[in-house]
Amino acid sequence: MPANLLNMVRDMHSRIPIISGNWKMNTSREEARNLSSTIARLSSETNLTAEIVLFIPYVWLSEVSEIVASQEIIVGAQDSYPGPNGAYTGAVNTEMLTEVCSMVLVGHSERRTVFGDTATKFSAQITDALTKEMLVTYCIGENESEAADGETNRVLGRQIAEVFAGADGESLRNSVHDDPRRFVLAYEPVWAIGTGRVASVGEISDRIEFIRGELGKYSDRADEIRLQYGGSVSPDNVAGISEISHLDGALVGGASLNAGDFIDICGAFTV
Ligand code: PGA
């Protein structure tokens, strides 16, 4: 194959690194303004090739989207209600979110454990968001006792099957087939989230390889789906993590609340 054609094919299949900051239920309005504008400024001063995503509280979405727009930083919501307007007190649906952001975080372990959300909701959220032209990050991961019992791969396989082979599975498979860049999968071992106990490079590498294999059961474009690791990622440990083949970025909680630390992490994934 001629070199230029080969490069074109490579480009078509290359996965652009993607680093996401999950602010969780943190920041005042003032802090959200300052943090997002500092991230935007630092990203403009640094030669980052990675895509940057900020998952922020609902109430600041509109304002932060305007603050970071010039830097093409993607703004996302941390949850969504996957249905039409109606009598659902307290909920914010995907349709509303399309006006203020472009991505939705689905299946985070805190949604599973603190709020009791289940796979039925995740599956519907993913389908609703992708149908409305939004991007999605879907989180999976084993908890401490599942890890201790050697159940990790079984849990990850089940969490992938729940969305790819469940009631809304066909819609997800079709969306991934049409544009695999719109669906990001984050591997987050629950025991590593917010604990400072980051998984080892070897563990992450094995799990990421396993996950890509599982995705291959449902999609002919599995090698184009971007995979992130999340769980106590910091500027101190990101160097080794960013070297893992098959891995395309990180989902960062605590360290994303410090603009300098977050941009350092983004820089580690810059190729
Ligand atoms: P952490 O959180 O980086 O604070 O461990 C990660 C996450 O919950 O997405």
PDB file of N, CA and C in Angstrom, residues 108-146:
ATOM      1  N   HIS A 108     -21.387   5.398  36.539  1.00  0.00           N
ATOM      2  CA  HIS A 108     -20.314   5.590  37.521  1.00  0.00           C
ATOM      3  C   HIS A 108     -20.628   4.788  38.789  1.00  0.00           C
ATOM      4  N   SER A 109     -19.600   4.274  39.446  1.00  0.00           N
ATOM      5  CA  SER A 109     -19.833   3.394  40.601  1.00  0.00           C
ATOM      6  C   SER A 109     -20.604   4.095  41.713  1.00  0.00           C
ATOM      7  N   GLU A 110     -20.459   5.441  41.804  1.00  0.00           N
ATOM      8  CA  GLU A 110     -21.238   6.154  42.831  1.00  0.00           C
ATOM      9  C   GLU A 110     -22.724   6.184  42.475  1.00  0.00           C
ATOM     10  N   ARG A 111     -23.044   6.189  41.194  1.00  0.00           N
ATOM     11  CA  ARG A 111     -24.456   6.080  40.786  1.00  0.00           C
ATOM     12  C   ARG A 111     -24.976   4.688  41.155  1.00  0.00           C
ATOM     13  N   ARG A 112     -24.105   3.684  40.972  1.00  0.00           N
ATOM     14  CA  ARG A 112     -24.534   2.314  41.285  1.00  0.00           C
ATOM     15  C   ARG A 112     -24.715   2.136  42.790  1.00  0.00           C
ATOM     16  N   THR A 113     -23.736   2.584  43.590  1.00  0.00           N
ATOM     17  CA  THR A 113     -23.766   2.260  45.021  1.00  0.00           C
ATOM     18  C   THR A 113     -24.551   3.274  45.867  1.00  0.00           C
ATOM     19  N   VAL A 114     -24.373   4.557  45.613  1.00  0.00           N
ATOM     20  CA  VAL A 114     -25.045   5.561  46.445  1.00  0.00           C
ATOM     21  C   VAL A 114     -26.511   5.725  46.033  1.00  0.00           C
ATOM     22  N   PHE A 115     -26.785   5.699  44.722  1.00  0.00           N
ATOM     23  CA  PHE A 115     -28.142   6.003  44.246  1.00  0.00           C
ATOM     24  C   PHE A 115     -28.916   4.766  43.784  1.00  0.00           C
ATOM     25  N   GLY A 116     -28.252   3.619  43.746  1.00  0.00           N
ATOM     26  CA  GLY A 116     -28.944   2.386  43.383  1.00  0.00           C
ATOM     27  C   GLY A 116     -29.356   2.293  41.922  1.00  0.00           C
ATOM     28  N   ASP A 117     -28.713   3.066  41.045  1.00  0.00           N
ATOM     29  CA  ASP A 117     -29.040   2.978  39.615  1.00  0.00           C
ATOM     30  C   ASP A 117     -28.649   1.600  39.071  1.00  0.00           C
ATOM     31  N   THR A 118     -29.397   1.140  38.078  1.00  0.00           N
ATOM     32  CA  THR A 118     -29.153  -0.210  37.561  1.00  0.00           C
ATOM     33  C   THR A 118     -28.890  -0.191  36.054  1.00  0.00           C
ATOM     34  N   ALA A 119     -28.556  -1.370  35.567  1.00  0.00           N
ATOM     35  CA  ALA A 119     -28.204  -1.509  34.151  1.00  0.00           C
ATOM     36  C   ALA A 119     -29.340  -1.093  33.225  1.00  0.00           C
ATOM     37  N   THR A 120     -30.571  -1.270  33.659  1.00  0.00           N
ATOM     38  CA  THR A 120     -31.698  -0.882  32.799  1.00  0.00           C
ATOM     39  C   THR A 120     -31.647   0.616  32.522  1.00  0.00           C
ATOM     40  N   LYS A 121     -31.358   1.390  33.574  1.00  0.00           N
ATOM     41  CA  LYS A 121     -31.259   2.840  33.390  1.00  0.00           C
ATOM     42  C   LYS A 121     -30.041   3.182  32.513  1.00  0.00           C
ATOM     43  N   PHE A 122     -28.906   2.547  32.785  1.00  0.00           N
ATOM     44  CA  PHE A 122     -27.682   2.871  32.033  1.00  0.00           C
ATOM     45  C   PHE A 122     -27.886   2.631  30.541  1.00  0.00           C
ATOM     46  N   SER A 123     -28.491   1.488  30.251  1.00  0.00           N
ATOM     47  CA  SER A 123     -28.715   1.125  28.864  1.00  0.00           C
ATOM     48  C   SER A 123     -29.601   2.165  28.172  1.00  0.00           C
ATOM     49  N   ALA A 124     -30.664   2.571  28.861  1.00  0.00           N
ATOM     50  CA  ALA A 124     -31.576   3.570  28.283  1.00  0.00           C
ATOM     51  C   ALA A 124     -30.878   4.932  28.155  1.00  0.00           C
ATOM     52  N   GLN A 125     -30.064   5.285  29.148  1.00  0.00           N
ATOM     53  CA  GLN A 125     -29.337   6.573  29.091  1.00  0.00           C
ATOM     54  C   GLN A 125     -28.409   6.613  27.879  1.00  0.00           C
ATOM     55  N   ILE A 126     -27.692   5.512  27.675  1.00  0.00           N
ATOM     56  CA  ILE A 126     -26.726   5.460  26.572  1.00  0.00           C
ATOM     57  C   ILE A 126     -27.450   5.622  25.240  1.00  0.00           C
ATOM     58  N   THR A 127     -28.511   4.850  25.066  1.00  0.00           N
ATOM     59  CA  THR A 127     -29.255   4.903  23.809  1.00  0.00           C
ATOM     60  C   THR A 127     -29.834   6.293  23.575  1.00  0.00           C
ATOM     61  N   ASP A 128     -30.438   6.862  24.633  1.00  0.00           N
ATOM     62  CA  ASP A 128     -31.053   8.170  24.492  1.00  0.00           C
ATOM     63  C   ASP A 128     -30.006   9.228  24.110  1.00  0.00           C
ATOM     64  N   ALA A 129     -28.861   9.190  24.771  1.00  0.00           N
ATOM     65  CA  ALA A 129     -27.826  10.192  24.503  1.00  0.00           C
ATOM     66  C   ALA A 129     -27.252  10.033  23.091  1.00  0.00           C
ATOM     67  N   LEU A 130     -26.953   8.803  22.698  1.00  0.00           N
ATOM     68  CA  LEU A 130     -26.362   8.599  21.374  1.00  0.00           C
ATOM     69  C   LEU A 130     -27.373   8.956  20.280  1.00  0.00           C
ATOM     70  N   THR A 131     -28.637   8.654  20.514  1.00  0.00           N
ATOM     71  CA  THR A 131     -29.673   8.986  19.521  1.00  0.00           C
ATOM     72  C   THR A 131     -29.809  10.497  19.372  1.00  0.00           C
ATOM     73  N   LYS A 132     -29.515  11.218  20.462  1.00  0.00           N
ATOM     74  CA  LYS A 132     -29.626  12.678  20.408  1.00  0.00           C
ATOM     75  C   LYS A 132     -28.281  13.319  20.082  1.00  0.00           C
ATOM     76  N   GLU A 133     -27.398  12.525  19.461  1.00  0.00           N
ATOM     77  CA  GLU A 133     -26.111  13.037  18.951  1.00  0.00           C
ATOM     78  C   GLU A 133     -25.146  13.470  20.042  1.00  0.00           C
ATOM     79  N   MET A 134     -25.330  12.971  21.261  1.00  0.00           N
ATOM     80  CA  MET A 134     -24.368  13.302  22.313  1.00  0.00           C
ATOM     81  C   MET A 134     -23.288  12.222  22.367  1.00  0.00           C
ATOM     82  N   LEU A 135     -22.218  12.516  23.108  1.00  0.00           N
ATOM     83  CA  LEU A 135     -21.185  11.519  23.382  1.00  0.00           C
ATOM     84  C   LEU A 135     -21.497  10.863  24.723  1.00  0.00           C
ATOM     85  N   VAL A 136     -20.973   9.670  24.921  1.00  0.00           N
ATOM     86  CA  VAL A 136     -21.242   8.942  26.162  1.00  0.00           C
ATOM     87  C   VAL A 136     -19.946   8.358  26.721  1.00  0.00           C
ATOM     88  N   THR A 137     -19.794   8.427  28.046  1.00  0.00           N
ATOM     89  CA  THR A 137     -18.766   7.617  28.714  1.00  0.00           C
ATOM     90  C   THR A 137     -19.486   6.650  29.630  1.00  0.00           C
ATOM     91  N   TYR A 138     -19.228   5.358  29.441  1.00  0.00           N
ATOM     92  CA  TYR A 138     -19.854   4.326  30.261  1.00  0.00           C
ATOM     93  C   TYR A 138     -18.778   3.738  31.176  1.00  0.00           C
ATOM     94  N   CYS A 139     -19.062   3.717  32.499  1.00  0.00           N
ATOM     95  CA  CYS A 139     -18.070   3.237  33.471  1.00  0.00           C
ATOM     96  C   CYS A 139     -18.376   1.801  33.907  1.00  0.00           C
ATOM     97  N   ILE A 140     -17.336   1.008  34.004  1.00  0.00           N
ATOM     98  CA  ILE A 140     -17.485  -0.340  34.553  1.00  0.00           C
ATOM     99  C   ILE A 140     -16.339  -0.584  35.538  1.00  0.00           C
ATOM    100  N   GLY A 141     -16.491  -1.568  36.415  1.00  0.00           N
ATOM    101  CA  GLY A 141     -15.402  -1.878  37.336  1.00  0.00           C
ATOM    102  C   GLY A 141     -15.853  -2.793  38.453  1.00  0.00           C
ATOM    103  N   GLU A 142     -14.932  -3.574  38.945  1.00  0.00           N
ATOM    104  CA  GLU A 142     -15.219  -4.525  40.026  1.00  0.00           C
ATOM    105  C   GLU A 142     -15.010  -3.867  41.377  1.00  0.00           C
ATOM    106  N   ASN A 143     -15.737  -4.347  42.406  1.00  0.00           N
ATOM    107  CA  ASN A 143     -15.488  -3.820  43.738  1.00  0.00           C
ATOM    108  C   ASN A 143     -14.431  -4.675  44.444  1.00  0.00           C
ATOM    109  N   GLU A 144     -14.129  -4.284  45.670  1.00  0.00           N
ATOM    110  CA  GLU A 144     -13.036  -4.921  46.411  1.00  0.00           C
ATOM    111  C   GLU A 144     -13.248  -6.433  46.581  1.00  0.00           C
ATOM    112  N   SER A 145     -14.455  -6.839  46.979  1.00  0.00           N
ATOM    113  CA  SER A 145     -14.649  -8.270  47.255  1.00  0.00           C
ATOM    114  C   SER A 145     -14.676  -9.068  45.946  1.00  0.00           C
ATOM    115  N   GLU A 146     -15.208  -8.482  44.891  1.00  0.00           N
ATOM    116  CA  GLU A 146     -15.176  -9.173  43.595  1.00  0.00           C
ATOM    117  C   GLU A 146     -13.729  -9.374  43.136  1.00  0.00           C
TER     118      GLU A 146
END
